[in-house]
Amino acid sequence: EVQLVESGGGLVQPGGSLRLSCAASGFTLSSSWMSWVRQAPGKGLEWVANINQDGSEKYYVDSVKGRFSISRDNAKNSMHLQMNGLRAEDTGLYYCARVSEADAFDIWGQGTMVTVSS
Amino acid sequence: EVVLTQSPATLSLSPGERATLSCRASQRLDYYLAWYQQKPGQAPRLLIYDASKRATGIPARFSGSGSGTDFTLTISRLEPEDFAVYYCQQYDSSPITFGQGTRLEIK
């Protein structure tokens, strides 16, 4: 079964750090661009970051540039999001998603919750 | 940044009826637009990509159309499981953006 599973979320104080992970099964992650998408409680979807197959290209939404870093470990079929300098507005459910050959997001994990609060 | 505006915000219909959801882009897109369905407590599911192509396993009652700045998702005959929130997404230019969503509710 093709599946993505996120982990690493939790409660963190403003200014703190978290590292999210996304584990893939049922397909070879190294063959695809991958993305992180977040959803604040009761709100819509927001794209956060993208990474290409070998990790040489990375793109971020402006609001996280300089604070978040996307990476991947193809040998372990996994992807990560290092989040530093967390703010209250970063609170939300973080999904990892596979980018299809047509550039839409065709496989999604169930998400991991990040709460930034003192 | 491409802003996507979805309308209506909420659509109230009955099973068996036809649903028409709109997504308008702030600038002309090629055809790099997708539609997703999200049910409570679940991850989004890809329905349509490249404006009009159905994703794998998506029933034929879902169809997408449009070009330029105006795009439409049509559900020909609503089934009970179709009541959910629908998002459009553009991947024509960076940053990738989503619309604010249309909630399709049972009338």
Tab-separated table of C-alpha atoms in Angstrom:
chain	number	residue	atom	x	y	z
A	1	GLU	CA	0.000	0.000	0.000
A	2	VAL	CA	1.268	3.440	-0.937
A	3	GLN	CA	1.481	5.472	2.248
A	4	LEU	CA	3.039	8.511	3.897
A	5	VAL	CA	3.300	8.765	7.684
A	6	GLU	CA	4.286	11.975	9.468
A	7	SER	CA	5.745	12.221	12.952
A	8	GLY	CA	7.502	14.679	15.224
A	9	GLY	CA	4.747	17.124	16.023
A	10	GLY	CA	4.011	18.412	19.501
A	11	LEU	CA	3.683	21.390	21.801
A	12	VAL	CA	6.520	23.898	21.701
A	13	GLN	CA	7.047	27.381	23.116
A	14	PRO	CA	7.387	30.401	20.841
A	15	GLY	CA	10.938	30.580	19.542
A	16	GLY	CA	11.424	26.853	19.918
A	17	SER	CA	12.247	24.162	17.383
A	18	LEU	CA	10.745	20.938	16.081
A	19	ARG	CA	11.815	18.432	13.441
A	20	LEU	CA	9.053	16.737	11.493
A	21	SER	CA	9.569	13.501	9.607
A	22	CYS	CA	7.688	11.849	6.781
A	23	ALA	CA	8.188	8.143	6.093
A	24	ALA	CA	7.153	6.669	2.769
A	25	SER	CA	6.122	3.094	2.078
A	26	GLY	CA	4.866	1.324	-1.014
A	27	PHE	CA	6.815	3.560	-3.362
A	28	THR	CA	10.331	4.902	-3.822
A	29	LEU	CA	10.395	8.417	-2.423
A	30	SER	CA	13.596	9.245	-4.310
A	31	SER	CA	11.738	9.334	-7.624
A	32	SER	CA	9.438	12.220	-6.629
A	33	TRP	CA	9.382	15.841	-5.623
A	34	MET	CA	7.913	16.076	-2.136
A	35	SER	CA	6.066	18.809	-0.269
A	36	TRP	CA	4.918	19.968	3.137
A	37	VAL	CA	1.469	21.543	3.446
A	38	ARG	CA	-0.061	22.888	6.648
A	39	GLN	CA	-3.535	23.634	7.882
A	40	ALA	CA	-4.239	25.911	10.822
A	41	PRO	CA	-7.137	24.776	13.032
A	42	GLY	CA	-10.419	25.341	11.201
A	43	LYS	CA	-8.652	26.992	8.253
A	44	GLY	CA	-7.609	26.149	4.709
A	45	LEU	CA	-4.516	24.592	3.198
A	46	GLU	CA	-1.177	26.396	2.877
A	47	TRP	CA	1.798	25.088	0.933
A	48	VAL	CA	4.986	25.348	3.027
A	49	ALA	CA	7.931	23.848	1.119
A	50	ASN	CA	9.043	21.634	-1.775
A	51	ILE	CA	12.143	19.563	-2.411
A	52	ASN	CA	13.267	17.866	-5.596
A	53	GLN	CA	14.370	14.281	-6.017
A	54	ASP	CA	18.015	14.658	-4.970
A	55	GLY	CA	17.543	17.540	-2.540
A	56	SER	CA	19.369	20.091	-4.686
A	57	GLU	CA	16.309	22.325	-5.178
A	58	LYS	CA	14.232	23.637	-2.288
A	59	TYR	CA	11.452	26.198	-2.247
A	60	TYR	CA	9.591	27.818	0.625
A	61	VAL	CA	6.605	30.056	1.232
A	62	ASP	CA	7.840	33.505	2.244
A	63	SER	CA	6.515	33.270	5.810
A	64	VAL	CA	8.894	30.409	6.702
A	65	LYS	CA	12.010	31.378	4.737
A	66	GLY	CA	15.057	31.498	6.968
A	67	ARG	CA	13.294	29.574	9.741
A	68	PHE	CA	12.295	26.234	8.174
A	69	SER	CA	14.503	23.810	6.267
A	70	ILE	CA	13.291	20.896	4.159
A	71	SER	CA	15.512	17.876	3.568
A	72	ARG	CA	15.300	14.252	2.537
A	73	ASP	CA	17.084	10.970	3.149
A	74	ASN	CA	16.427	8.816	0.103
A	75	ALA	CA	18.321	5.875	1.595
A	76	LYS	CA	15.753	5.809	4.393
A	77	ASN	CA	12.806	6.718	2.139
A	78	SER	CA	12.064	9.733	4.305
A	79	MET	CA	11.742	13.511	4.293
A	80	HIS	CA	12.090	16.081	7.061
A	81	LEU	CA	11.113	19.601	7.988
A	82	GLN	CA	13.333	21.380	10.506
A	83	MET	CA	11.362	24.214	12.049
A	84	ASN	CA	13.205	26.875	14.064
A	85	GLY	CA	12.027	30.159	15.520
A	86	LEU	CA	8.482	28.871	15.786
A	87	ARG	CA	5.638	31.358	16.104
A	88	ALA	CA	2.032	31.045	17.203
A	89	GLU	CA	0.957	31.392	13.579
A	90	ASP	CA	2.881	28.208	12.711
A	91	THR	CA	0.357	26.200	14.719
A	92	GLY	CA	-1.443	23.634	12.622
A	93	LEU	CA	-1.599	20.173	11.139
A	94	TYR	CA	1.411	19.507	8.921
A	95	TYR	CA	0.958	17.143	6.007
A	96	CYS	CA	3.619	15.677	3.781
A	97	ALA	CA	2.563	15.042	0.212
A	98	ARG	CA	4.009	13.446	-2.880
A	99	VAL	CA	4.183	15.618	-5.978
A	100	SER	CA	2.988	13.629	-8.976
A	101	GLU	CA	4.560	13.747	-12.423
A	102	ALA	CA	1.835	16.260	-13.296
A	103	ASP	CA	2.894	18.389	-10.287
A	104	ALA	CA	-0.339	17.916	-8.327
A	105	PHE	CA	-0.207	16.376	-4.835
A	106	ASP	CA	-1.385	12.811	-5.322
A	107	ILE	CA	-0.520	11.129	-2.012
A	108	TRP	CA	-0.953	12.693	1.416
A	109	GLY	CA	-0.112	11.567	4.909
A	110	GLN	CA	-2.541	11.928	7.802
A	111	GLY	CA	-0.634	14.835	9.275
A	112	THR	CA	1.197	15.665	12.496
A	113	MET	CA	-0.004	18.440	14.805
A	114	VAL	CA	2.265	21.322	15.767
A	115	THR	CA	1.145	23.669	18.544
A	116	VAL	CA	3.173	26.757	19.346
A	117	SER	CA	2.098	28.211	22.658
A	118	SER	CA	3.509	29.378	25.964
B	1	GLU	CA	1.562	35.338	-5.941
B	2	VAL	CA	-1.504	33.853	-7.607
B	3	VAL	CA	-4.607	34.345	-5.463
B	4	LEU	CA	-7.370	31.784	-5.964
B	5	THR	CA	-10.906	32.806	-5.031
B	6	GLN	CA	-13.465	30.035	-4.642
B	7	SER	CA	-17.203	30.528	-4.791
B	8	PRO	CA	-19.554	30.037	-3.214
B	9	ALA	CA	-18.095	29.702	0.274
B	10	THR	CA	-20.882	27.276	1.141
B	11	LEU	CA	-23.127	25.319	-1.200
B	12	SER	CA	-26.245	23.592	0.131
B	13	LEU	CA	-27.629	20.848	-2.092
B	14	SER	CA	-29.426	17.530	-1.855
B	15	PRO	CA	-28.166	14.094	-2.894
B	16	GLY	CA	-28.812	13.518	-6.581
B	17	GLU	CA	-28.438	17.195	-7.476
B	18	ARG	CA	-25.668	18.709	-9.580
B	19	ALA	CA	-22.932	20.741	-7.891
B	20	THR	CA	-20.932	23.469	-9.600
B	21	LEU	CA	-17.937	24.926	-7.748
B	22	SER	CA	-15.925	27.850	-9.063
B	23	CYS	CA	-12.274	28.847	-8.722
B	24	ARG	CA	-11.029	32.154	-10.121
B	25	ALA	CA	-7.334	32.994	-10.402
B	26	SER	CA	-5.881	36.501	-10.011
B	27	GLN	CA	-3.747	35.968	-13.078
B	28	ARG	CA	-3.909	33.757	-16.108
B	29	LEU	CA	-2.869	30.182	-15.524
B	30	ASP	CA	-1.968	27.598	-18.122
B	31	TYR	CA	-3.850	24.494	-17.081
B	32	TYR	CA	-1.903	23.763	-13.897
B	33	LEU	CA	-4.873	23.617	-11.580
B	34	ALA	CA	-6.003	20.834	-9.267
B	35	TRP	CA	-9.047	20.130	-7.101
B	36	TYR	CA	-8.981	18.342	-3.745
B	37	GLN	CA	-11.693	16.979	-1.475
B	38	GLN	CA	-11.279	17.035	2.287
B	39	LYS	CA	-13.606	15.360	4.780
B	40	PRO	CA	-13.516	16.084	8.537
B	41	GLY	CA	-10.509	14.500	10.215
B	42	GLN	CA	-9.030	13.342	6.926
B	43	ALA	CA	-6.234	14.424	4.651
B	44	PRO	CA	-7.078	16.064	1.330
B	45	ARG	CA	-7.640	13.739	-1.625
B	46	LEU	CA	-6.681	14.642	-5.185
B	47	LEU	CA	-9.699	14.642	-7.495
B	48	ILE	CA	-8.693	16.556	-10.617
B	49	TYR	CA	-5.323	17.693	-11.987
B	50	ASP	CA	-4.304	19.696	-15.037
B	51	ALA	CA	-7.738	21.361	-14.811
B	52	SER	CA	-9.684	18.450	-16.286
B	53	LYS	CA	-7.949	15.104	-15.717
B	54	ARG	CA	-9.448	12.775	-13.133
B	55	ALA	CA	-7.003	11.266	-10.660
B	56	THR	CA	-6.744	7.519	-10.240
B	57	GLY	CA	-9.866	5.975	-8.745
B	58	ILE	CA	-11.991	9.113	-8.881
B	59	PRO	CA	-15.579	8.444	-10.020
B	60	ALA	CA	-16.729	9.789	-13.380
B	61	ARG	CA	-19.329	12.043	-11.722
B	62	PHE	CA	-16.452	14.407	-10.889
B	63	SER	CA	-15.280	16.588	-13.750
B	64	GLY	CA	-13.116	19.661	-14.098
B	65	SER	CA	-13.108	22.347	-16.743
B	66	GLY	CA	-11.846	25.825	-17.476
B	67	SER	CA	-8.791	27.712	-18.612
B	68	GLY	CA	-7.166	31.089	-18.187
B	69	THR	CA	-8.530	32.480	-14.944
B	70	ASP	CA	-11.829	30.621	-14.511
B	71	PHE	CA	-12.095	26.989	-13.504
B	72	THR	CA	-14.998	24.770	-12.469
B	73	LEU	CA	-15.438	21.513	-10.594
B	74	THR	CA	-18.709	19.777	-11.384
B	75	ILE	CA	-20.229	16.847	-9.522
B	76	SER	CA	-22.953	15.539	-11.794
B	77	ARG	CA	-25.123	13.705	-9.262
B	78	LEU	CA	-24.264	14.129	-5.608
B	79	GLU	CA	-23.767	11.036	-3.496
B	80	PRO	CA	-23.953	11.220	0.333
B	81	GLU	CA	-20.162	10.766	0.575
B	82	ASP	CA	-19.516	13.853	-1.596
B	83	PHE	CA	-20.445	16.342	1.129
B	84	ALA	CA	-17.091	17.785	2.164
B	85	VAL	CA	-14.826	20.800	1.667
B	86	TYR	CA	-13.274	21.297	-1.779
B	87	TYR	CA	-10.090	23.222	-2.507
B	88	CYS	CA	-8.563	24.346	-5.756
B	89	GLN	CA	-4.774	24.652	-6.061
B	90	GLN	CA	-2.535	26.215	-8.677
B	91	TYR	CA	0.917	24.857	-9.428
B	92	ASP	CA	1.587	27.081	-12.400
B	93	SER	CA	3.913	29.413	-10.491
B	94	SER	CA	5.655	29.677	-7.149
B	95	PRO	CA	4.476	29.955	-4.478
B	96	ILE	CA	1.948	27.172	-4.895
B	97	THR	CA	-1.379	28.470	-3.604
B	98	PHE	CA	-4.752	27.086	-2.595
B	99	GLY	CA	-8.189	28.626	-2.659
B	100	GLN	CA	-9.970	29.197	0.645
B	101	GLY	CA	-12.313	26.261	0.048
B	102	THR	CA	-15.987	25.632	-0.698
B	103	ARG	CA	-18.018	23.721	1.868
B	104	LEU	CA	-20.566	21.456	0.216
B	105	GLU	CA	-23.282	20.672	2.740
B	106	ILE	CA	-26.455	18.640	2.720
B	107	LYS	CA	-29.579	20.725	2.275
